[in-house]
N, CA, C and O atoms as a DFTB+ gen file, in Angstrom:
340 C
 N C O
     1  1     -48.419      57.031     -22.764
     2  2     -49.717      57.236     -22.189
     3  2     -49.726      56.748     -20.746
     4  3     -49.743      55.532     -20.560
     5  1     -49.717      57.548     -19.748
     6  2     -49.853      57.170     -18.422
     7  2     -50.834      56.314     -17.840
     8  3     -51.944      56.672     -18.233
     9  1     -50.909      55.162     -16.932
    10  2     -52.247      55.056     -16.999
    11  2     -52.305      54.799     -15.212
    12  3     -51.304      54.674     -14.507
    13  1     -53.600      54.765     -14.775
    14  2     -53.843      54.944     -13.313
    15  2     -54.020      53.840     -12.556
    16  3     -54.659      53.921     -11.507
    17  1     -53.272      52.210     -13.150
    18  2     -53.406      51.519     -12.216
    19  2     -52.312      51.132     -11.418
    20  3     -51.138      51.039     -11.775
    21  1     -52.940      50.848      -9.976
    22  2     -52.230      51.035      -8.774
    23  2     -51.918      48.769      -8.398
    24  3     -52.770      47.881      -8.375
    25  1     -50.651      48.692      -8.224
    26  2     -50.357      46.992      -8.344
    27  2     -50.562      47.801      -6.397
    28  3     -50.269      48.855      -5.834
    29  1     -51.347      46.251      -5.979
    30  2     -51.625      45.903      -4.686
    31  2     -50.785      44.772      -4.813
    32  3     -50.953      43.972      -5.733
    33  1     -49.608      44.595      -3.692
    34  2     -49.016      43.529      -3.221
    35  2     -49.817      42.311      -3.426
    36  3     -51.045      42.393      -3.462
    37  1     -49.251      41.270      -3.551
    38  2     -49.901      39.832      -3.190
    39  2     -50.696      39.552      -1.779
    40  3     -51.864      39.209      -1.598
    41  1     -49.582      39.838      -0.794
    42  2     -49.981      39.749       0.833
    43  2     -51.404      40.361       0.998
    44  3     -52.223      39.926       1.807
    45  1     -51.658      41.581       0.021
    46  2     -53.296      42.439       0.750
    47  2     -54.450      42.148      -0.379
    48  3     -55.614      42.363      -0.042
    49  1     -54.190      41.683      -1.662
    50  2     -55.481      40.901      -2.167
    51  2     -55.942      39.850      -1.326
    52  3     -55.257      39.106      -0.624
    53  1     -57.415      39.873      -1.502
    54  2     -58.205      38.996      -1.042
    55  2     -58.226      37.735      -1.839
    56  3     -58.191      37.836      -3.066
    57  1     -58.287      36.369      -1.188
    58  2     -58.482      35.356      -2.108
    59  2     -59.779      35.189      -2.516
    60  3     -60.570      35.938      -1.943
    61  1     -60.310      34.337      -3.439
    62  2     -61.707      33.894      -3.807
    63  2     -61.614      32.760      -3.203
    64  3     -62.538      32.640      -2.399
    65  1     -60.913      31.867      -3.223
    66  2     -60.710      30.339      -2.668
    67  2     -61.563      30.688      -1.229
    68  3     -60.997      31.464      -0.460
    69  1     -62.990      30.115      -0.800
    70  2     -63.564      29.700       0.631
    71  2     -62.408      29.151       1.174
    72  3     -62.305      29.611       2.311
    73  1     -61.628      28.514       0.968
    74  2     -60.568      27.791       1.913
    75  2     -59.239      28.350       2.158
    76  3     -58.357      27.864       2.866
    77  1     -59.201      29.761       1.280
    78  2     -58.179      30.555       1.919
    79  2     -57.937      30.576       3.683
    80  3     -58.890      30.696       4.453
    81  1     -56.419      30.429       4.177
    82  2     -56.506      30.557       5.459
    83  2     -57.444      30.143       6.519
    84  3     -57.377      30.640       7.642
    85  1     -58.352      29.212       6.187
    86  2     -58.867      28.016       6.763
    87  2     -57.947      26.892       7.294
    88  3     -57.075      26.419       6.565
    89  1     -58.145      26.448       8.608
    90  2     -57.739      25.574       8.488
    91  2     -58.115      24.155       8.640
    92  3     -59.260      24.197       9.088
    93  1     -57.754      22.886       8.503
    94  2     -58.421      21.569       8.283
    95  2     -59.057      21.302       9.894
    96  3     -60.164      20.780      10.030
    97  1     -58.167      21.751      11.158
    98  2     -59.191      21.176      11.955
    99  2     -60.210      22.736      12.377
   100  3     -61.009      22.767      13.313
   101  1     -59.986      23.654      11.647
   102  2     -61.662      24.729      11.922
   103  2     -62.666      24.451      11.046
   104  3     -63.683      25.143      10.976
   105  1     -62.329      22.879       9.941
   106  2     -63.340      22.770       9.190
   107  2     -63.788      22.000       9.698
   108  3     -65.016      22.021       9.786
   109  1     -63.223      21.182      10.152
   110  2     -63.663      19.845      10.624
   111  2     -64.994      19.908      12.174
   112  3     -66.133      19.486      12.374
   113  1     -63.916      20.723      12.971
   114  2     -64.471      21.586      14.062
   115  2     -65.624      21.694      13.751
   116  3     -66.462      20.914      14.203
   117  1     -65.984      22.810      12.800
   118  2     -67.393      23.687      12.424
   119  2     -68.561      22.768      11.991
   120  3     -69.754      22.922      12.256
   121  1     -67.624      21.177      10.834
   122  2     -68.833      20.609      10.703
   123  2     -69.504      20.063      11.685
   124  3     -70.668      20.148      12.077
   125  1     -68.285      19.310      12.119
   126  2     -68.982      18.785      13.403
   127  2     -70.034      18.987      14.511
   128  3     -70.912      18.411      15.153
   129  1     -69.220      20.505      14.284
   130  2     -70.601      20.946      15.374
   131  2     -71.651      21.306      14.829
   132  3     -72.629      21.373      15.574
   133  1     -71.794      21.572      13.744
   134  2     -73.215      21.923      12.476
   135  2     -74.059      20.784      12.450
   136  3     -75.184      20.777      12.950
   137  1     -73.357      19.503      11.685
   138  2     -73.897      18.546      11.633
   139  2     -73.692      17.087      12.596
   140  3     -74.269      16.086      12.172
   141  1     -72.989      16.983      13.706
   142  2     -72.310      16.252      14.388
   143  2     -71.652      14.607      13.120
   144  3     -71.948      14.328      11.958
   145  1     -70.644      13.875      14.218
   146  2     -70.428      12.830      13.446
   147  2     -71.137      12.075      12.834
   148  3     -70.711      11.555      11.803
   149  1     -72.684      11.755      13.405
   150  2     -73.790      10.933      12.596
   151  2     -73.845      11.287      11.574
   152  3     -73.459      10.536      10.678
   153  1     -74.200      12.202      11.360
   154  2     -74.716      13.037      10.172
   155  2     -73.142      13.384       8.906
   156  3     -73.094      13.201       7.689
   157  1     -72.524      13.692       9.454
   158  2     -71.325      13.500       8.530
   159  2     -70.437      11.857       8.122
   160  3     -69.551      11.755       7.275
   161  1     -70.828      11.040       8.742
   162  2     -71.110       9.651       8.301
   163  2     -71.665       9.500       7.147
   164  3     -71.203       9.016       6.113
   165  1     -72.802       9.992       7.401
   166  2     -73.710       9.740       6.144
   167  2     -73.621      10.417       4.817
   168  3     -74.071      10.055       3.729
   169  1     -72.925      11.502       5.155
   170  2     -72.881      12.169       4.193
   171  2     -70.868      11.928       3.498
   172  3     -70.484      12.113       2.343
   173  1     -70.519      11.746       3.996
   174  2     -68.947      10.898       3.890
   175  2     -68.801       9.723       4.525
   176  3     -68.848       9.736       5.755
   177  1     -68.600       8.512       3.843
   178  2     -68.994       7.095       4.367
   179  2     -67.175       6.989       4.250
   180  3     -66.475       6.813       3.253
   181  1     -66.800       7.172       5.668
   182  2     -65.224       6.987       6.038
   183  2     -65.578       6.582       8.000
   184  3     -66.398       6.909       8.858
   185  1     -64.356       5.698       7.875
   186  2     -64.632       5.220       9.127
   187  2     -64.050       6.031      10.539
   188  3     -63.979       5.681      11.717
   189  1     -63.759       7.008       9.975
   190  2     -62.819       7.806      11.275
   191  2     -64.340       8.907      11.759
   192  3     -64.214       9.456      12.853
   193  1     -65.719       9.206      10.959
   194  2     -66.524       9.563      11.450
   195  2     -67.577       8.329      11.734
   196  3     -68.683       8.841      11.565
   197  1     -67.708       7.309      11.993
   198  2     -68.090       6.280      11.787
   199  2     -68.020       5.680      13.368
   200  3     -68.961       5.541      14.149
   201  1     -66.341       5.319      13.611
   202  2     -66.027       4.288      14.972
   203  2     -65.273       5.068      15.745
   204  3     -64.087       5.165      15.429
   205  1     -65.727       5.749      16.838
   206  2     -65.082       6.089      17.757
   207  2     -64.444       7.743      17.338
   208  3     -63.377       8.274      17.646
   209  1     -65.643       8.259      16.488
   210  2     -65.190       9.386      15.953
   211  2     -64.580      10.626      17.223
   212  3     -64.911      10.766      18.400
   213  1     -63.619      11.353      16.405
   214  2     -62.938      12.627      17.193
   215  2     -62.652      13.326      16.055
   216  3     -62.608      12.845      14.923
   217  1     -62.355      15.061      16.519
   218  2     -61.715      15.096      15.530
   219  2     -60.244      15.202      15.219
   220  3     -59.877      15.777      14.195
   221  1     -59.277      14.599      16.178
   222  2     -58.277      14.747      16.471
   223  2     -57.963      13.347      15.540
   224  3     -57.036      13.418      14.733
   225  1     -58.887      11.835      15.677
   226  2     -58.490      10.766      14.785
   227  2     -58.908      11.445      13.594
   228  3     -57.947      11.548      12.831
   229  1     -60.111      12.025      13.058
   230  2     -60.351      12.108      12.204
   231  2     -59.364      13.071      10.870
   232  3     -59.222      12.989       9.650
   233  1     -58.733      14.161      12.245
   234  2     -57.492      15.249      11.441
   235  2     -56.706      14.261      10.995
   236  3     -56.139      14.637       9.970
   237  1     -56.332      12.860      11.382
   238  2     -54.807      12.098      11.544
   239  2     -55.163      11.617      10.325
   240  3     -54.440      11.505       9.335
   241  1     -56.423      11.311      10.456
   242  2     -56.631      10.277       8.650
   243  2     -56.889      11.129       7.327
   244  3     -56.857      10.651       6.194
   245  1     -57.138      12.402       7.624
   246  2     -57.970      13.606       6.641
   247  2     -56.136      14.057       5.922
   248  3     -55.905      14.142       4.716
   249  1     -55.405      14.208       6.694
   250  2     -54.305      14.662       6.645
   251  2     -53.366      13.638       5.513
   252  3     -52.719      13.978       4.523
   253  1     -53.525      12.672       5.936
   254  2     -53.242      11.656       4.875
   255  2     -53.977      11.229       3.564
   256  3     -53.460      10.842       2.516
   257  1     -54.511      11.293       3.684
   258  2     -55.976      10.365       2.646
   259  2     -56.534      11.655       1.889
   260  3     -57.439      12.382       2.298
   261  1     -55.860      11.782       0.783
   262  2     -56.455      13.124      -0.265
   263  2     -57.570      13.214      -0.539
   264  3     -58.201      14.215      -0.201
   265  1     -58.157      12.179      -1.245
   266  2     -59.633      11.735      -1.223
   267  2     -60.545      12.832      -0.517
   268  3     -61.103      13.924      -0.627
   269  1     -60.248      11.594       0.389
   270  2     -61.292      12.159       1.913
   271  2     -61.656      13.706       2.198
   272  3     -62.696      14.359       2.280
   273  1     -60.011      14.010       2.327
   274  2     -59.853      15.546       2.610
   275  2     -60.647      16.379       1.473
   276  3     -61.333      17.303       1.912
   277  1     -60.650      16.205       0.241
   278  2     -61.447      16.935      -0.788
   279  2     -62.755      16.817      -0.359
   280  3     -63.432      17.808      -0.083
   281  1     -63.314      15.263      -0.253
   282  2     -64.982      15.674       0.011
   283  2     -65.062      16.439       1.146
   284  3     -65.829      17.397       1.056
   285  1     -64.369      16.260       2.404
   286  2     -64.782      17.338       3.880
   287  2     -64.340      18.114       3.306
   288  3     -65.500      18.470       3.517
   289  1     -63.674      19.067       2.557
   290  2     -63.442      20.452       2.121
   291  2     -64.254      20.954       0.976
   292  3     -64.388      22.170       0.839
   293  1     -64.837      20.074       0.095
   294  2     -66.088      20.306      -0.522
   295  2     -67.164      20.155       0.120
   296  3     -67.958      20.831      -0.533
   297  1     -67.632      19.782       0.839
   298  2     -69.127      19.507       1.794
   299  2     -68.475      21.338       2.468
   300  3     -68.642      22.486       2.056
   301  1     -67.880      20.858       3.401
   302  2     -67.569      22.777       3.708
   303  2     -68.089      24.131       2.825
   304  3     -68.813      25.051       3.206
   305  1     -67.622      23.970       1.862
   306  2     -68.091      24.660       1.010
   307  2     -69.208      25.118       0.507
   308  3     -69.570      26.243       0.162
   309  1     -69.901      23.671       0.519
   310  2     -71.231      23.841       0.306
   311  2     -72.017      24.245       1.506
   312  3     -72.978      25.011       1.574
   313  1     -71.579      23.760       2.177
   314  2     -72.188      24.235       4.064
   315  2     -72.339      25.654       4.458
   316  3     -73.147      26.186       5.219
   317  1     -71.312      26.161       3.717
   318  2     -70.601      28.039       4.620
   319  2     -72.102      28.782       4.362
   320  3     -72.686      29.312       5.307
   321  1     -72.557      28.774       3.268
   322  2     -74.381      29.523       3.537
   323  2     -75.078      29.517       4.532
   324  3     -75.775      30.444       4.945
   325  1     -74.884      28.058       5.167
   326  2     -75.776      27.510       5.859
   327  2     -75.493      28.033       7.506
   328  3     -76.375      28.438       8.264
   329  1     -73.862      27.891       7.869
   330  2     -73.479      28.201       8.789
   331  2     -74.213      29.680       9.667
   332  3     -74.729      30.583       9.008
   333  1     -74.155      29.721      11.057
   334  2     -74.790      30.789      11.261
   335  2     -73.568      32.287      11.056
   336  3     -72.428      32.053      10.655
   337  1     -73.816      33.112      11.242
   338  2     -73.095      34.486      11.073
   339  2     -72.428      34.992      12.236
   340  3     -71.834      36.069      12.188
């Protein structure tokens, strides 16, 4: 019995993952500028948005510290609605 489905490579499906081909400092970037460092303080109590925030210290510690990196990549997530178009 023949049947009519067509296999699409891996490379040209779309992911579901929001964090497909994202990367950590265009998230970081975007919050920042959405919500600046105050506001992401408060909402992630880590000291690299806290003292002397950047996001260049903040990539150095996000990069290391798994933790961390999950909540800024979950807050993202929840954010992308919000973001403008």
């Amino acid at each position: 019995m023949p049947t009519n489905i067509i296999a699409i490579p891996l490379h040209m499906q779309q992911s579901k993952d929001p964090l497909h081909g994202i990367t950590l400092q265009k998230i970081v970037e975007q919050l920042v500028g959405f919500y600046g460092f105050d506001t992401l303080a408060e909402f992630i109590n880590i000291k690299c948005f806290k003292e002397n925030p950047s996001v260049k210290s903040s990539l150095t510690f996000l990069r290391k510290t798994d933790w961390a990196r999950k909540k800024v990549e979950d807050l993202y997530v929840k954010t992308l609605p919000k973001f403008p178009k």
